Coordinates of C-alpha atoms and ligand atoms in Angstrom, one line a residue:
M1 CA -7.7 20.1 -7.8
N2 CA -7.1 22.3 -10.9
R3 CA -4.9 24.8 -8.9
R4 CA -2.0 22.4 -9.0
K5 CA 0.1 21.0 -11.7
Q6 CA -0.6 17.3 -12.2
I7 CA 2.6 15.2 -12.3
Y8 CA 1.3 11.7 -12.8
E9 CA -2.0 9.8 -12.8
G10 CA -1.9 6.2 -11.7
K11 CA -4.6 3.6 -11.3
A12 CA -5.7 4.6 -7.8
K13 CA -4.0 7.9 -7.2
V14 CA -3.1 11.2 -8.8
L15 CA 0.1 13.1 -7.9
F16 CA 0.2 16.9 -8.0
Q17 CA 3.0 19.3 -7.4
G18 CA 3.1 20.2 -3.7
P19 CA 3.1 23.8 -2.3
E20 CA 6.8 23.7 -1.6
P21 CA 9.7 22.3 -3.6
G22 CA 10.3 18.7 -2.8
T23 CA 6.7 18.0 -1.8
I24 CA 3.9 16.3 -3.7
V25 CA 0.2 16.0 -3.1
Q26 CA -1.2 12.4 -3.3
Y27 CA -4.9 12.4 -4.3
F28 CA -6.7 9.1 -3.6
K29 CA -9.3 8.0 -6.2
D30 CA -12.2 5.6 -5.9
D31 CA -11.0 3.8 -9.0
A32 CA -10.0 0.2 -8.6
T33 CA -8.2 -2.1 -11.0
A34 CA -7.1 -5.7 -10.8
F35 CA -5.3 -8.3 -12.9
N36 CA -2.9 -5.8 -14.4
N37 CA -5.7 -3.4 -15.4
K38 CA -7.9 -6.0 -17.1
K39 CA -10.7 -5.5 -14.4
K40 CA -11.7 -2.0 -13.7
G41 CA -14.3 -0.5 -11.4
T42 CA -15.2 2.0 -8.6
I43 CA -15.3 1.4 -4.9
T44 CA -17.3 4.3 -3.5
G45 CA -15.5 6.1 -0.7
K46 CA -12.3 4.0 -1.1
G47 CA -10.1 7.0 -1.7
V48 CA -11.3 8.7 1.5
L49 CA -10.7 5.6 3.5
N50 CA -7.4 4.7 2.0
N51 CA -6.1 8.2 2.6
R52 CA -7.0 7.9 6.3
I53 CA -5.8 4.3 6.6
S54 CA -2.5 5.0 4.9
E55 CA -2.0 8.1 7.0
L56 CA -2.5 6.1 10.2
L57 CA -0.2 3.3 9.3
M58 CA 2.5 5.6 8.0
T59 CA 2.3 7.7 11.1
R60 CA 2.5 4.7 13.4
L61 CA 5.5 3.3 11.4
G62 CA 7.1 6.8 11.6
E63 CA 6.7 6.7 15.4
I64 CA 8.8 3.5 15.6
G65 CA 11.5 5.0 13.5
I66 CA 10.6 3.8 10.0
P67 CA 11.4 6.7 7.6
T68 CA 8.4 7.4 5.3
H69 CA 7.5 9.9 2.7
F70 CA 4.3 11.0 4.6
I71 CA 4.2 14.5 5.9
K72 CA 0.5 15.2 6.7
R73 CA -3.0 14.7 5.5
L74 CA -4.5 17.7 3.8
N75 CA -8.1 16.8 3.4
M76 CA -10.5 13.9 2.8
R77 CA -8.7 12.7 -0.3
E78 CA -5.3 14.3 -0.3
Q79 CA -2.1 14.0 1.7
L80 CA 1.2 15.9 1.5
V81 CA 4.3 13.7 0.9
R82 CA 8.0 14.1 0.3
E83 CA 9.0 13.9 -3.3
V84 CA 11.1 10.8 -3.8
E85 CA 12.6 8.9 -6.7
I86 CA 10.6 5.7 -6.6
I87 CA 12.7 2.5 -6.6
P88 CA 11.0 0.5 -9.4
L89 CA 10.2 -2.5 -7.3
E90 CA 7.0 -3.9 -5.6
V91 CA 8.2 -5.4 -2.4
I92 CA 5.8 -8.1 -1.4
V93 CA 5.7 -9.7 2.1
R94 CA 3.9 -12.9 2.8
N95 CA 2.9 -14.4 6.1
I96 CA 0.2 -16.7 5.0
A97 CA -0.1 -18.4 1.5
A98 CA -2.6 -16.7 -0.8
G99 CA -2.9 -15.2 -4.3
T100 CA -0.1 -15.8 -6.8
L101 CA 2.0 -17.7 -4.3
S102 CA -0.7 -20.3 -3.9
Q103 CA -1.3 -20.4 -7.6
R104 CA 2.4 -20.7 -8.6
L105 CA 3.5 -23.2 -6.0
G106 CA 0.4 -25.1 -5.2
I107 CA 0.5 -24.1 -1.6
E108 CA -3.1 -24.2 -0.1
E109 CA -4.5 -20.7 0.5
G110 CA -4.5 -20.0 4.2
T111 CA -1.4 -22.0 5.1
T112 CA 0.7 -20.1 7.7
L113 CA 4.2 -19.9 6.3
P114 CA 7.0 -21.1 8.6
R115 CA 8.8 -17.8 8.0
S116 CA 7.8 -14.5 6.3
I117 CA 8.8 -14.4 2.6
I118 CA 9.9 -11.2 0.8
E119 CA 9.4 -11.2 -3.0
Y120 CA 10.3 -8.5 -5.5
C121 CA 8.4 -7.6 -8.7
L122 CA 9.6 -5.1 -11.3
K123 CA 7.2 -2.2 -11.5
N124 CA 6.4 -2.4 -15.2
D125 CA 2.7 -2.7 -16.3
A126 CA 3.6 -3.5 -19.9
L127 CA 5.5 -6.6 -18.7
G128 CA 2.8 -7.5 -16.1
D129 CA 5.1 -6.6 -13.1
P130 CA 7.3 -9.8 -13.4
M131 CA 8.9 -11.3 -10.3
V132 CA 12.6 -10.6 -10.1
T133 CA 15.5 -11.7 -7.9
E134 CA 18.2 -9.7 -6.1
E135 CA 20.5 -10.8 -8.9
H136 CA 18.3 -9.0 -11.5
I137 CA 17.9 -6.0 -9.3
S138 CA 21.6 -5.4 -8.8
C139 CA 22.5 -6.5 -12.3
F140 CA 20.2 -4.0 -14.0
G141 CA 20.8 -1.3 -11.4
W142 CA 17.3 -0.9 -10.1
A143 CA 18.7 -0.8 -6.6
T144 CA 22.2 -1.2 -5.1
H145 CA 23.1 -4.0 -2.7
Q146 CA 23.2 -1.4 0.1
E147 CA 19.7 -0.2 -0.8
L148 CA 18.4 -3.7 -0.9
D149 CA 19.9 -4.4 2.5
E150 CA 18.1 -1.4 3.8
I151 CA 14.9 -2.4 2.1
V152 CA 15.0 -5.8 3.7
N153 CA 15.7 -4.4 7.2
L154 CA 12.9 -1.9 6.9
T155 CA 10.4 -4.4 5.4
L156 CA 10.9 -6.9 8.2
R157 CA 10.4 -4.3 10.8
I158 CA 7.3 -3.0 9.0
N159 CA 5.9 -6.5 8.7
D160 CA 6.4 -7.3 12.4
F161 CA 4.9 -4.0 13.5
L162 CA 1.9 -4.2 11.1
C163 CA 1.2 -7.9 12.0
G164 CA 0.9 -6.9 15.7
L165 CA -1.1 -3.8 14.9
F166 CA -3.7 -5.8 12.8
Q167 CA -3.7 -8.7 15.3
G168 CA -4.8 -6.2 18.0
I169 CA -7.9 -5.5 16.0
G170 CA -8.7 -9.1 15.1
I171 CA -7.2 -9.0 11.6
R172 CA -4.6 -11.3 10.1
L173 CA -2.1 -9.6 7.8
V174 CA -1.8 -12.3 5.1
D175 CA 0.4 -10.4 2.7
F176 CA 1.0 -6.9 1.4
K177 CA 2.9 -4.8 -1.1
I178 CA 5.1 -1.8 -0.3
E179 CA 7.2 0.6 -2.3
F180 CA 10.3 2.5 -1.4
G181 CA 11.8 5.7 -2.7
R182 CA 15.1 7.6 -2.6
W183 CA 14.7 10.9 -0.7
Y184 CA 17.4 13.4 -1.7
N185 CA 17.9 15.8 1.2
G186 CA 20.8 18.0 0.6
D187 CA 23.9 15.7 0.1
D188 CA 22.0 12.9 1.9
V189 CA 20.0 10.1 0.2
R190 CA 17.8 8.0 2.3
V191 CA 15.6 5.0 1.4
V192 CA 12.1 5.8 2.7
L193 CA 8.8 4.0 2.6
A194 CA 6.6 5.6 -0.1
D195 CA 3.3 5.1 -1.9
E196 CA 0.5 3.8 0.4
I197 CA -0.5 1.0 2.7
S198 CA -4.2 0.2 2.5
P199 CA -6.7 -2.6 1.9
D200 CA -5.8 -2.0 -1.8
S201 CA -2.3 -3.3 -1.2
C202 CA -2.8 -5.8 1.7
R203 CA -4.6 -9.0 2.2
L204 CA -6.5 -8.7 5.5
W205 CA -8.5 -11.6 6.9
D206 CA -10.8 -11.4 9.8
M207 CA -9.2 -13.6 12.5
K208 CA -12.5 -15.2 13.6
T209 CA -14.3 -15.8 10.3
N210 CA -11.5 -15.7 7.8
E211 CA -13.6 -13.2 5.8
K212 CA -11.6 -11.1 3.4
M213 CA -11.5 -7.4 4.2
D214 CA -9.4 -6.1 1.2
K215 CA -9.3 -5.7 -2.5
D216 CA -9.8 -9.5 -3.1
R217 CA -13.5 -8.7 -2.5
F218 CA -13.3 -6.6 -5.7
R219 CA -10.9 -8.9 -7.6
R220 CA -13.1 -12.0 -6.9
D221 CA -16.6 -10.3 -7.0
L222 CA -17.3 -11.2 -3.4
G223 CA -19.5 -8.2 -2.8
K224 CA -19.6 -5.8 0.2
V225 CA -16.3 -4.2 -0.9
E226 CA -17.1 -0.7 0.5
E227 CA -18.2 -2.3 3.7
A228 CA -15.0 -4.3 4.1
Y229 CA -12.8 -1.1 3.7
Q230 CA -15.1 0.7 6.2
E231 CA -14.8 -2.1 8.7
V232 CA -10.9 -2.0 8.5
A233 CA -11.1 1.8 9.1
R234 CA -13.6 1.4 11.9
R235 CA -11.4 -1.2 13.7
L236 CA -8.4 1.1 13.3
G237 CA -10.5 3.7 15.1
I238 CA -10.7 6.2 12.2
L239 CA -14.3 5.8 11.3
P240 CA -17.2 6.6 13.6
E241 CA -19.2 3.5 14.8
S242 CA -22.1 4.7 12.7
G243 CA -20.2 4.7 9.4
P244 CA -18.7 7.2 7.0
G245 CA -21.9 9.3 6.8
D246 CA -20.8 10.8 10.1
M247 CA -17.4 11.9 8.9
P248 CA -17.0 15.6 8.5
G249 CA -17.4 16.6 4.9
S250 CA -18.8 13.2 4.0
K251 CA -20.2 14.4 0.7
A252 CA -16.6 14.1 -0.6
M253 CA -17.1 10.4 -0.3
Q254 CA -19.2 10.4 -3.4
Ligands
CDP1 O1 -2.5 -9.4 -6.4 P1 -2.2 -10.8 -6.7 O2 -2.9 -11.8 -5.9 O3 -2.3 -11.1 -8.1 O4 -0.6 -11.0 -6.4 P2 0.1 -11.4 -5.1 O5 1.5 -11.5 -5.6 O6 -0.5 -12.6 -4.5 O7 0.0 -10.2 -4.1 C1 0.5 -10.2 -2.9 C2 0.1 -8.9 -2.1 O8 0.6 -7.8 -2.8 C3 -1.5 -8.7 -2.1 O9 -1.8 -8.2 -0.8 C4 -1.7 -7.7 -3.2 O10 -2.9 -6.9 -2.9 C5 -0.5 -6.9 -3.2 N1 -0.2 -6.4 -4.5 C6 -0.4 -5.1 -4.8 O11 -0.9 -4.3 -4.0 N2 -0.1 -4.6 -6.1 C7 0.4 -5.3 -7.0 N3 0.7 -4.8 -8.2 C8 0.7 -6.7 -6.7 C9 0.4 -7.2 -5.5

C-alpha cells in the first residue's frame, strides 16, 4: 500500500495513484460510517466483499453497455479504475419507500412505489449532503442539462438491470445510491458510472423474509452485519458456500 501515492481517503475507501496515467487504485476498507459520520464502526471483511460485489455489478453493467470507471480487480481489497472527475451528486434511486423518503414524507416503509424515483443530493459532508433539484444543479453548474439527461438515462437502465439481477437471487432492490464522473479521453468527455455499488450503498431486502441485507443492519444495530454482506456475495455466486474462510488469501479479510 505504501508503494503508491495516496490521493484521497474517504469513509470507506482510499484512492491511490494508479500504475499508468489516468488510472487510480481503489482500496476498500472495513470502516463503516452512518448518519453523516456520527456513527462509526468496522464491519470485518466488508472491504473484501464490497470489492468483489462492486466488481461483479460494474462488470455486468459494462456488458449491457453502461460505461463505467471499472477496469479490473487487482487483489482482495483493490481494484483499478479510470481516473474521472466526480460529478458532485449522489444519485439516489428508489423502488420501495424506506429511509429518508419514509421519514420526510410519511410513506410507510416497504410501500412499493408506483414508479421509480430519482433524487439528487449534493456531495458535501459539511452541509449533510442536502437534497437538490435539477434547477440547483444547472444553476450552480454541478452538471449541464446534457449531462443530467445522460445521468437519468443511464440511471434508469442501471436500475432496471440491477432490479432484475437481484430479483433473480431472491433480493428486492429497495433503493441505492450511485455516482457518476467525467472521463476525459483525448478530446472526448463521457459520463461514466463511478465509485462503487455494494450493500454499503444499496438497500437490499430478502424477498421471502424482508430481512435487511445491507448497511441498515449497521445503521440500526440489527446485528449479523458481516453475515448479511456475505449472504449477498454468496447469492451473487462470488463466495464459496462454506463462507469467506475458503476464499484464497482469506487472511486479508482481517
Ligand atoms: O442513508 P439514508 O437512509 O439516510 O438516506 P436515504 O436517502 O434513504 O438513502 C437512499 C439509499 O442511498 C440507501 O440505499 C442508502 O444506503 C444510499 N445512500 C448512500 O449510499 N450514501 C449516502 N450518502 C446516502 C444514501
